[in-house]
Amino acid sequence: MPDGRSGSGRYSHAMARRGSYAKGIAKREEILAVALERVATQGFRRTSIRDIAAAVGLTQAGLLHYFDSKDELWVAVLRRRDDADRAAQWDAPDLASLLAAVVRHNAEVPGLVQLFVNLSAAAATDPEHPAHGYFRERYESSRARMTADFQAMQADGRLRSDLEPEELASALLAVADGLQIQWLYDPTRDMAEHVELVTRLAMAEVTART
Amino acid sequence: MPDGRSGSGRYSHAMARRGSYAKGIAKREEILAVALERVATQGFRRTSIRDIAAAVGLTQAGLLHYFDSKDELWVAVLRRRDDADRAAQWDAPDLASLLAAVVRHNAEVPGLVQLFVNLSAAAATDPEHPAHGYFRERYESSRARMTADFQAMQADGRLRSDLEPEELASALLAVADGLQIQWLYDPTRDMAEHVELVTRLAMAEVTART
DNA sequence: GTCTATATTGCGATAGAC
DNA sequence: GTCTATCGCAATATAGAC
């Protein structure tokens, strides 16, 4: 994505075209930022397209010029979060620990959890939903990367050898997702703790247990 | 998981009258059955109360005489499923196995899974949602009963003693919920298998492992 | 190109007639 | 108990102003 920000003031005709383009990009970024801020602070359910539009000085129809639909906007917000998480460089020895770290961080951003839970549910039941492809691919790639990581860990003897890496990957992602829901109903639940519990169970242990 | 509560007994005010009481009950049951059938065949998102009403020979307003709102109707459908699950008398040695059995059965009824996933997500983010109380209590009671079961299993030496029973209960429910979503995106995933994987990891083992 | 204004559609919900 | 009629809302589509 071009990052060029237009200067303010008057433009020649040519500048105006480039300027308008850059302005459009900037506006799009502003919408994403505001959408994230609104959903984070006032919750998913209470954040309508009209709210966001008003907060960036547009009408609802004006906003939908930048995103084809409300759901496309939400997908863009989630992609942005994915990018931020990827850029954050958590220090985790493996992908299971990374998942726990990301989950721990998510507890600070309830609005995003609300968004994720609602959108993933809505898109799951409708193949035509704008977010369907996003989630499908996200699960597939997360599972694939984790599976590879677990295979390596089994080769190193860090992970129990008597379980299917892919099944464990699915199960860990599921714990993270399922706990998000329980956590929304009861915020005293510690999401990351549960991911770590299952991870711990899957780790090869040196010490005997009772 | 079946929930320990009486399920099917929410009637709207008008039902309390004598007169055609039995007929009213029968109609209500018919609506529940048809609602289940519609959501199962055409999916949750595309099932409006107008659809259901037409299928039972009523208008939308006529149907809402029996249920205060669309979401109340969905809750009644889910309570009915809980009742049926409870009545089914699965032969399972413990609640973790029971959960796996119920989950395995759920795979035969995708429409109900869609309904559960969507409604639990929508109600999670809105305390005023008609289904919020239902899910909150359902999670709480399922977790409580499972926790008690796990404590007994630890006393018997059937379960690893180095983990929190309540945490394990939460995690198992979360695996079941999270896998529902992954399964909706990719029906080749075996939901029950994953529940059993985590259960197996938590069980005390007699044999040595690698 | 970017945006506003307007129209249309479909939904759940409600009021009141019978 | 069920209807007709209508409301308000959200999402979307389109025409055309600038």
PDB file of C-alpha atoms (C1' of nucleotides) in Angstrom, chain A residues 20-21 61 66, chain C residues 2-5:
ATOM      1  CA  SER A  20      -6.931  12.841  -3.965  1.00  0.00           C
ATOM      2  CA  TYR A  21      -5.603   9.336  -4.295  1.00  0.00           C
ATOM      3  CA  ALA A  61     -22.850   5.773   2.299  1.00  0.00           C
ATOM      4  CA  TYR A  66     -13.991   2.776   0.929  1.00  0.00           C
TER       5      TYR A  66
ATOM      6  C1'  DT C   2     -14.886  11.250  -4.224  1.00  0.00           C
ATOM      7  C1'  DC C   3     -18.843  11.930  -1.918  1.00  0.00           C
ATOM      8  C1'  DT C   4     -24.026  13.106  -0.782  1.00  0.00           C
ATOM      9  C1'  DA C   5     -28.744  12.251  -1.023  1.00  0.00           C
TER      10       DA C   5
END
